[in-house]
Short mmCIF file of C-alpha atoms in Angstrom, two decimals:
data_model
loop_
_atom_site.label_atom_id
_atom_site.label_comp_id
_atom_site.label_asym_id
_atom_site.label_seq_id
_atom_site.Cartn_x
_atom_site.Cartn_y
_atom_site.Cartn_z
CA UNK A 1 2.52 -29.06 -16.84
CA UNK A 2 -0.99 -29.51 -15.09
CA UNK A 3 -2.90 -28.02 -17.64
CA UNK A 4 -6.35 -28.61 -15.32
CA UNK A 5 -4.76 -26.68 -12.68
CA UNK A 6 -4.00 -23.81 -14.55
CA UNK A 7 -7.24 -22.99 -16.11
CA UNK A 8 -8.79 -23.74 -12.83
CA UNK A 9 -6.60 -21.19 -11.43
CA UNK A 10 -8.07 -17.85 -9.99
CA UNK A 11 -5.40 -15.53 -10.21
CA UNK A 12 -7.84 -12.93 -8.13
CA UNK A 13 -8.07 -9.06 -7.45
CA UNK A 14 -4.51 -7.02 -7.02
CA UNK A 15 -5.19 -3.80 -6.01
CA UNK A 16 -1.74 -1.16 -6.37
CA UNK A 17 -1.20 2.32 -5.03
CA UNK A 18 1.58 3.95 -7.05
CA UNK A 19 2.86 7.52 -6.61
CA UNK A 20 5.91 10.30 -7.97
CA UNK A 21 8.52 7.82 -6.54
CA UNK A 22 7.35 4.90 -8.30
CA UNK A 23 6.24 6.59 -11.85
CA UNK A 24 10.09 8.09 -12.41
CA UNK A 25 11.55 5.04 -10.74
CA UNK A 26 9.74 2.98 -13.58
CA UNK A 27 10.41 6.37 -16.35
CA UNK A 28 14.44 5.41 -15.39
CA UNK A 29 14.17 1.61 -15.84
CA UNK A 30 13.76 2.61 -19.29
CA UNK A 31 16.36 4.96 -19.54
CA UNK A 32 14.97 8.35 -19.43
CA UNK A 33 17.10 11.00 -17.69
CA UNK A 34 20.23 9.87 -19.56
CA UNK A 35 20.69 13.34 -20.47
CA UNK A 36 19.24 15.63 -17.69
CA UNK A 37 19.12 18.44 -19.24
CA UNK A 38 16.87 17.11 -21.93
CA UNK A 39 13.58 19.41 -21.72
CA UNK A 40 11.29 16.99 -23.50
CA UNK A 41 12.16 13.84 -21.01
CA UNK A 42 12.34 15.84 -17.43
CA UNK A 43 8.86 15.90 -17.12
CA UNK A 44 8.63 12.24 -16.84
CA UNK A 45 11.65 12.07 -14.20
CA UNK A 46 10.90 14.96 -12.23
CA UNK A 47 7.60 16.30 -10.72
CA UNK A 48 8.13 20.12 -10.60
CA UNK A 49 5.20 21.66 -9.10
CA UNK A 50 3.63 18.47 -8.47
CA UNK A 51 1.04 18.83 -11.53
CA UNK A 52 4.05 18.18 -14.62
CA UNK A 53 4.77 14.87 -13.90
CA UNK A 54 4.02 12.46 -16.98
CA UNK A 55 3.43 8.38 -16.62
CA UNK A 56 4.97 6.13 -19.17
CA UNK A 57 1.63 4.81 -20.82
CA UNK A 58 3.74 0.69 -20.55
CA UNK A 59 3.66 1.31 -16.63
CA UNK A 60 -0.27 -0.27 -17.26
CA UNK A 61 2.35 -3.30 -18.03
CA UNK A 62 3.84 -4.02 -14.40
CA UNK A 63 0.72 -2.35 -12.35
CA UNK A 64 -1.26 -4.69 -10.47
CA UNK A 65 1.27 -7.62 -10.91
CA UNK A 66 -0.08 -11.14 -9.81
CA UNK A 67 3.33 -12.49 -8.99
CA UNK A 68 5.49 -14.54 -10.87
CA UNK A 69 3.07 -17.43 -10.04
CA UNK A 70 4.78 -19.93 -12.82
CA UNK A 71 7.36 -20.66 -10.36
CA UNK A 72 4.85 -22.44 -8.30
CA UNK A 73 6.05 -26.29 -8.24
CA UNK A 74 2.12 -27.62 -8.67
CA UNK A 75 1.74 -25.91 -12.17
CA UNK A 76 4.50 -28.28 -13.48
CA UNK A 77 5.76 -25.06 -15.71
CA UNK A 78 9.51 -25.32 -16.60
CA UNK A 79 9.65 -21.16 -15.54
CA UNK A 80 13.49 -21.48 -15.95
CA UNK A 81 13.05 -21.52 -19.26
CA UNK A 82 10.16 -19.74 -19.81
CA UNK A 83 10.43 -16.24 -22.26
CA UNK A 84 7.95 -13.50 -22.90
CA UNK A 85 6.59 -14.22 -26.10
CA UNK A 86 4.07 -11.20 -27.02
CA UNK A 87 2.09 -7.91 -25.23
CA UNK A 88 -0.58 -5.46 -25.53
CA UNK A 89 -1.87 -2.95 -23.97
CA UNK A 90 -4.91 -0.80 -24.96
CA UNK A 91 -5.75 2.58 -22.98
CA UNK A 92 -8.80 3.47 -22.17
CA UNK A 93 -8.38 6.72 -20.48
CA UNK A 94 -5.03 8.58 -19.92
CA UNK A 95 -3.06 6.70 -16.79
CA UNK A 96 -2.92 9.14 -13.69
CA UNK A 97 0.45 10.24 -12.56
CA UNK A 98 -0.87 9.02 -9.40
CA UNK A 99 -3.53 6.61 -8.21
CA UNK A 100 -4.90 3.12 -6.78
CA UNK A 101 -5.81 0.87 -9.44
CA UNK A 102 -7.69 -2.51 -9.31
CA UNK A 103 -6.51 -5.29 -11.28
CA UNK A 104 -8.18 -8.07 -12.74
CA UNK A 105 -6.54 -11.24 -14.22
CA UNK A 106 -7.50 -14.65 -15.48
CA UNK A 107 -5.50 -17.09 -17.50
CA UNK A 108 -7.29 -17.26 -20.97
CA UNK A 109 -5.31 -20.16 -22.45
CA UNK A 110 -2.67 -22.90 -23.06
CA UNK A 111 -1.80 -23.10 -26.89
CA UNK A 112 0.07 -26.42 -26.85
CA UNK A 113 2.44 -26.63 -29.97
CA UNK A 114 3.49 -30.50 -29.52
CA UNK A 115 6.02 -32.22 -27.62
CA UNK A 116 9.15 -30.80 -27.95
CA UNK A 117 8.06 -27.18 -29.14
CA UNK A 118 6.74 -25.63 -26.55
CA UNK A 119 3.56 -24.17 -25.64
CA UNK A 120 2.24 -20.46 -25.31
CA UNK A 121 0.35 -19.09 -22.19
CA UNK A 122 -2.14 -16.33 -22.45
CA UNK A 123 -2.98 -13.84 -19.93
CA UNK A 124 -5.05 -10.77 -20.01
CA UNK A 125 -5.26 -8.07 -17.09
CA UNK A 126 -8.33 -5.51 -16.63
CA UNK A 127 -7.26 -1.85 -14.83
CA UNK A 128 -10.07 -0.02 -12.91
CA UNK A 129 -9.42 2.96 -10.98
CA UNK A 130 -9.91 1.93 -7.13
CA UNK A 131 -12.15 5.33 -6.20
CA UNK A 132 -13.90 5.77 -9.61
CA UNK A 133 -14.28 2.55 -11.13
CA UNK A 134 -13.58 3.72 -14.69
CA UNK A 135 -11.32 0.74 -16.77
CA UNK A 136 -8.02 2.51 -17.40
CA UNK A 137 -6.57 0.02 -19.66
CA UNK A 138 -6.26 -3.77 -20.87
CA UNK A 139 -3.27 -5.94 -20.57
CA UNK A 140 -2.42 -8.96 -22.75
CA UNK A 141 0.72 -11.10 -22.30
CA UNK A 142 1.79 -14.66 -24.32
CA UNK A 143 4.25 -16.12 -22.42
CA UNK A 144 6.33 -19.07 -24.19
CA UNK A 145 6.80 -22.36 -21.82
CA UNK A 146 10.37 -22.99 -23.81
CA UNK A 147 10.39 -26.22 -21.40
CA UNK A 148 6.81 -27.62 -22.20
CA UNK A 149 4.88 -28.96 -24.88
CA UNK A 150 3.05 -32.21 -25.83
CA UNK A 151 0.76 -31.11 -22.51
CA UNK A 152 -2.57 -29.78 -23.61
CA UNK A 153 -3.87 -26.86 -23.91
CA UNK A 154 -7.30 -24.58 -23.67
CA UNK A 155 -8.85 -21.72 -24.92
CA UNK A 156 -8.53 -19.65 -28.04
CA UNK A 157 -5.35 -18.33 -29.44
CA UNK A 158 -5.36 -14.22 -30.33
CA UNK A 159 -4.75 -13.68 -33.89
CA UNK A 160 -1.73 -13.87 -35.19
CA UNK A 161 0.41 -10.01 -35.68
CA UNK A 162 0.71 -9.29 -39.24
CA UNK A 163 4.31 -9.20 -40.93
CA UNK A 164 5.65 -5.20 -40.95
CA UNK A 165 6.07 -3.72 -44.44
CA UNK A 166 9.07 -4.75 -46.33
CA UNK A 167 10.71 -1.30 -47.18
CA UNK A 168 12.56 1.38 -46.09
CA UNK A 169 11.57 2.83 -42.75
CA UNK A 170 10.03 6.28 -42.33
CA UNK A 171 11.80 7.12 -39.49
CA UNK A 172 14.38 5.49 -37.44
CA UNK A 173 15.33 6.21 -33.54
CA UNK A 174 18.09 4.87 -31.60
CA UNK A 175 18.01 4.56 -28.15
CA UNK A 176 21.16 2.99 -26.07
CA UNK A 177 20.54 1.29 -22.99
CA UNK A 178 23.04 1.09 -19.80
CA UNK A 179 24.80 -2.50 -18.74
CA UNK A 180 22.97 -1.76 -15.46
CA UNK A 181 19.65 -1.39 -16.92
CA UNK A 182 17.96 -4.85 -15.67
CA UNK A 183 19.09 -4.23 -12.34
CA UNK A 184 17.57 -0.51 -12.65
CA UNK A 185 14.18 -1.99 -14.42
CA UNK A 186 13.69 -4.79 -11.85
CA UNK A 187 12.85 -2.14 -9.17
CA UNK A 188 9.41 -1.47 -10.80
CA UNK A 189 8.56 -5.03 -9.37
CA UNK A 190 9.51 -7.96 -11.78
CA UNK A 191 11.87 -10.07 -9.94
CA UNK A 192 12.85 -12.77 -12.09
CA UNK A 193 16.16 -13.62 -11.11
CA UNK A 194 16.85 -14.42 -15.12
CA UNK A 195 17.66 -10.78 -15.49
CA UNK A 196 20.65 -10.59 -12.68
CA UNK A 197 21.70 -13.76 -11.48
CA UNK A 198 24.33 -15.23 -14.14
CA UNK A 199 24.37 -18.49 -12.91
CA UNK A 200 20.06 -18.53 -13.39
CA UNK A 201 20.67 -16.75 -16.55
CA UNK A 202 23.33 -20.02 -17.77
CA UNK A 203 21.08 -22.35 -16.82
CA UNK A 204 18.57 -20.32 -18.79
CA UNK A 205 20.80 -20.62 -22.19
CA UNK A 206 22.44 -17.23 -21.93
CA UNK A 207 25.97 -15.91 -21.40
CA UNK A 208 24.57 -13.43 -19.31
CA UNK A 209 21.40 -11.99 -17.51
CA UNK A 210 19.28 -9.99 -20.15
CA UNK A 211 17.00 -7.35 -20.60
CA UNK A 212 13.34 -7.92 -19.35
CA UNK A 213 10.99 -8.08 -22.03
CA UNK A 214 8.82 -5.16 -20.50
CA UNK A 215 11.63 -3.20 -20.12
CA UNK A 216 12.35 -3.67 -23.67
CA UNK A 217 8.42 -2.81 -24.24
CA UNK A 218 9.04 0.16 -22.38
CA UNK A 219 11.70 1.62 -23.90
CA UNK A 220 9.70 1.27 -27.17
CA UNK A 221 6.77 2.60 -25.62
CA UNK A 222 9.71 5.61 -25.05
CA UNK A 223 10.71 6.24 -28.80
CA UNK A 224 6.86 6.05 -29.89
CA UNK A 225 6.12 8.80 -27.06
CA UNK A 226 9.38 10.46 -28.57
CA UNK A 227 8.65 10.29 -32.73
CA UNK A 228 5.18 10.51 -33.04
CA UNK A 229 3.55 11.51 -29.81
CA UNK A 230 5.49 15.16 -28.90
CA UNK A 231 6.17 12.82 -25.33
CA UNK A 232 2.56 13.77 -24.78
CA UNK A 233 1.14 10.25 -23.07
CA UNK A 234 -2.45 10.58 -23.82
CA UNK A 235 -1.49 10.57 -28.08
CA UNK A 236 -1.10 7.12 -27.58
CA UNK A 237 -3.79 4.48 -27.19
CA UNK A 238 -2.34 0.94 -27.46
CA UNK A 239 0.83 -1.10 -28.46
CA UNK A 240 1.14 -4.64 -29.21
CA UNK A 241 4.94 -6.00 -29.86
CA UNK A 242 6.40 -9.38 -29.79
CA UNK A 243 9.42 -10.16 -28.58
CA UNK A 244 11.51 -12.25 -30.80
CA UNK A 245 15.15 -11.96 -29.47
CA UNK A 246 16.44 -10.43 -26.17
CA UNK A 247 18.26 -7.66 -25.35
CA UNK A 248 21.54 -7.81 -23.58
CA UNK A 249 21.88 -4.46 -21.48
CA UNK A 250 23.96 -2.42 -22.83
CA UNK A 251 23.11 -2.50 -26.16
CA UNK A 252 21.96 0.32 -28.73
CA UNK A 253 18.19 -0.42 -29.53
CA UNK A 254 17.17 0.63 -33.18
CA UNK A 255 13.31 1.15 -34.11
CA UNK A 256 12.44 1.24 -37.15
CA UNK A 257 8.91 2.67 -38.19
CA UNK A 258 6.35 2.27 -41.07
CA UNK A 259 3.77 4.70 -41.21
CA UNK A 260 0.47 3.57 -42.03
CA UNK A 261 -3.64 4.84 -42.23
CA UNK A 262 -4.50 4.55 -38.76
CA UNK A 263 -1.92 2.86 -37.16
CA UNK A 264 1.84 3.35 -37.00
CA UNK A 265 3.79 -0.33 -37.30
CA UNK A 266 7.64 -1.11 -36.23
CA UNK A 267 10.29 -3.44 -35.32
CA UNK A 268 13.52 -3.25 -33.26
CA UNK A 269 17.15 -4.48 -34.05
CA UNK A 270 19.77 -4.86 -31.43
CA UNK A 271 22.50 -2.64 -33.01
CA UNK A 272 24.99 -4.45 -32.05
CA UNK A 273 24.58 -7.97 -32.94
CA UNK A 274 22.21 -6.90 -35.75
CA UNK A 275 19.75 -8.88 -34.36
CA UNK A 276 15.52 -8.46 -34.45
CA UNK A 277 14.18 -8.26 -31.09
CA UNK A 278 10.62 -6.99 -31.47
CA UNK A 279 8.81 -7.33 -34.49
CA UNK A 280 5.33 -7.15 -35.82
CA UNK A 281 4.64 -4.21 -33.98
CA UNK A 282 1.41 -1.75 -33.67
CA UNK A 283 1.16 1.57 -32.46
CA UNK A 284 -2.25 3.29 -32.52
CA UNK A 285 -2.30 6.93 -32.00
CA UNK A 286 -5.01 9.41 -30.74
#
């Protein structure tokens, strides 16, 4: 890994127009519209009179992408192996159902953890509005360079996420994704042949393609909305989760939740395999 070359990189200015067609394509990535008759998810799958139509706060997530730029052979970055560690997101206004937005990115660090073990990448992203100018939210990611290590590294790591409670849940939601849902979720714009080419996906250590991380960010984005939220989008301000396991599509996601003063924390578990896949997580409500 060219550790010089990354933090010299410029990742520059991605402006992204986005409309009805691409807000419920991303709203079905993350499986709402399963049942069509449910009242409380139709408005963010169908427009009705054009004003109805709600945005999935995560879309800030996948807006404004840069590329997948790791694959680039001069960065030295092992992307094969390369999982999505941690992300954040923090609202600053309520996202449009439709706009232009501006993004901003710059690579704010390598955290090397020593040959052998890795290394973590930091991002961060900046949303504007295109017309207005007004930030609409900020974006951290933590990628893990499974493949790396022993390199380098720059900048200052982000705190680390605080352990949820250890006791009983307050509320628990269940939410089953589809054995097509990768292919459905990569249509919002994150390519990464990982999640539906099973030879990439062997190569990669897995049996077969799995879930992207952001969809699995989404789709907890989803059952906050859901539980705490009334599915109104501006009640939410920010989410942080890490990703610790991933999901293979098809299974039954299980969110457990911890109420707290001021924020709400949580953690998922793969039904199925009875297996953590986000934990640490942080909810902040309006």
């Amino acid at each position: 890994m060219d550790i010089e070359k990354i933090r010299n990189m410029r990742l520059g200015t991605v402006e992204q127009r986005y409309g009805r067609r691409e807000v419920i394509l991303y709203a079905l990535g993350l499986g709402y519209g399963a049942d069509p008759l449910d009242a409380a998810e139709l408005p963010f799958v169908f427009e009705g009179t054009g004003d109805e139509l709600r945005c999935v706060p995560a879309y800030v997530n996948v807006l404004c992408d840069p590329g997948f730029w790791a694959q680039d052979p001069q960065y030295g970055i092992d992307w094969v192996r390369l999982l999505h560690a941690e992300q954040e997101f923090t609202m600053h206004r309520p996202m449009p159902a439709c706009g232009t937005l501006r993004g901003e990115h710059r690579i704010a660090g390598v955290e090397d953890k020593g040959l052998g073990r890795g290394a973590l990448l930091h991002q961060e992203k900046e949303l504007f509005d295109a017309d207005g100018g007004e930030k609409i939210a900020t974006v951290r990611s933590t990628l893990f360079l499974r493949g790396n290590g022993g390199e380098g590294g720059y900048g200052t790591a982000p705190a680390a996420a605080e352990p949820v409670p250890e006791r009983a849940p307050d509320r628990v939601v269940n939410i089953p994704t589809l054995p097509r849902q990768a292919l459905l979720y990569r249509l919002s714009g994150d390519w990464n042949p990982l999640h539906a080419d099973p030879a990439i996906a062997r190569r990669a250590g897995f049996d077969k393609p799995i879930l992207h991380g952001l969809c699995t960010n989404g789709i907890a984005c989803r059952a906050v909305l859901a539980a705490y939220c009334g599915n109104d989008p501006a009640r939410l301000r920010g989410m942080f989760v890490r990703f610790s396991k991933p999901v293979m599509p098809g299974e039954t996601i299980r969110f457990a939740f911890f109420e707290e003063p001021g924020r709400l924390r949580f953690r998922a578990i793969a039904v199925e395999r009875g297996a953590v896949v986000l934990d640490r997580c942080t909810a902040t409500l309006n």
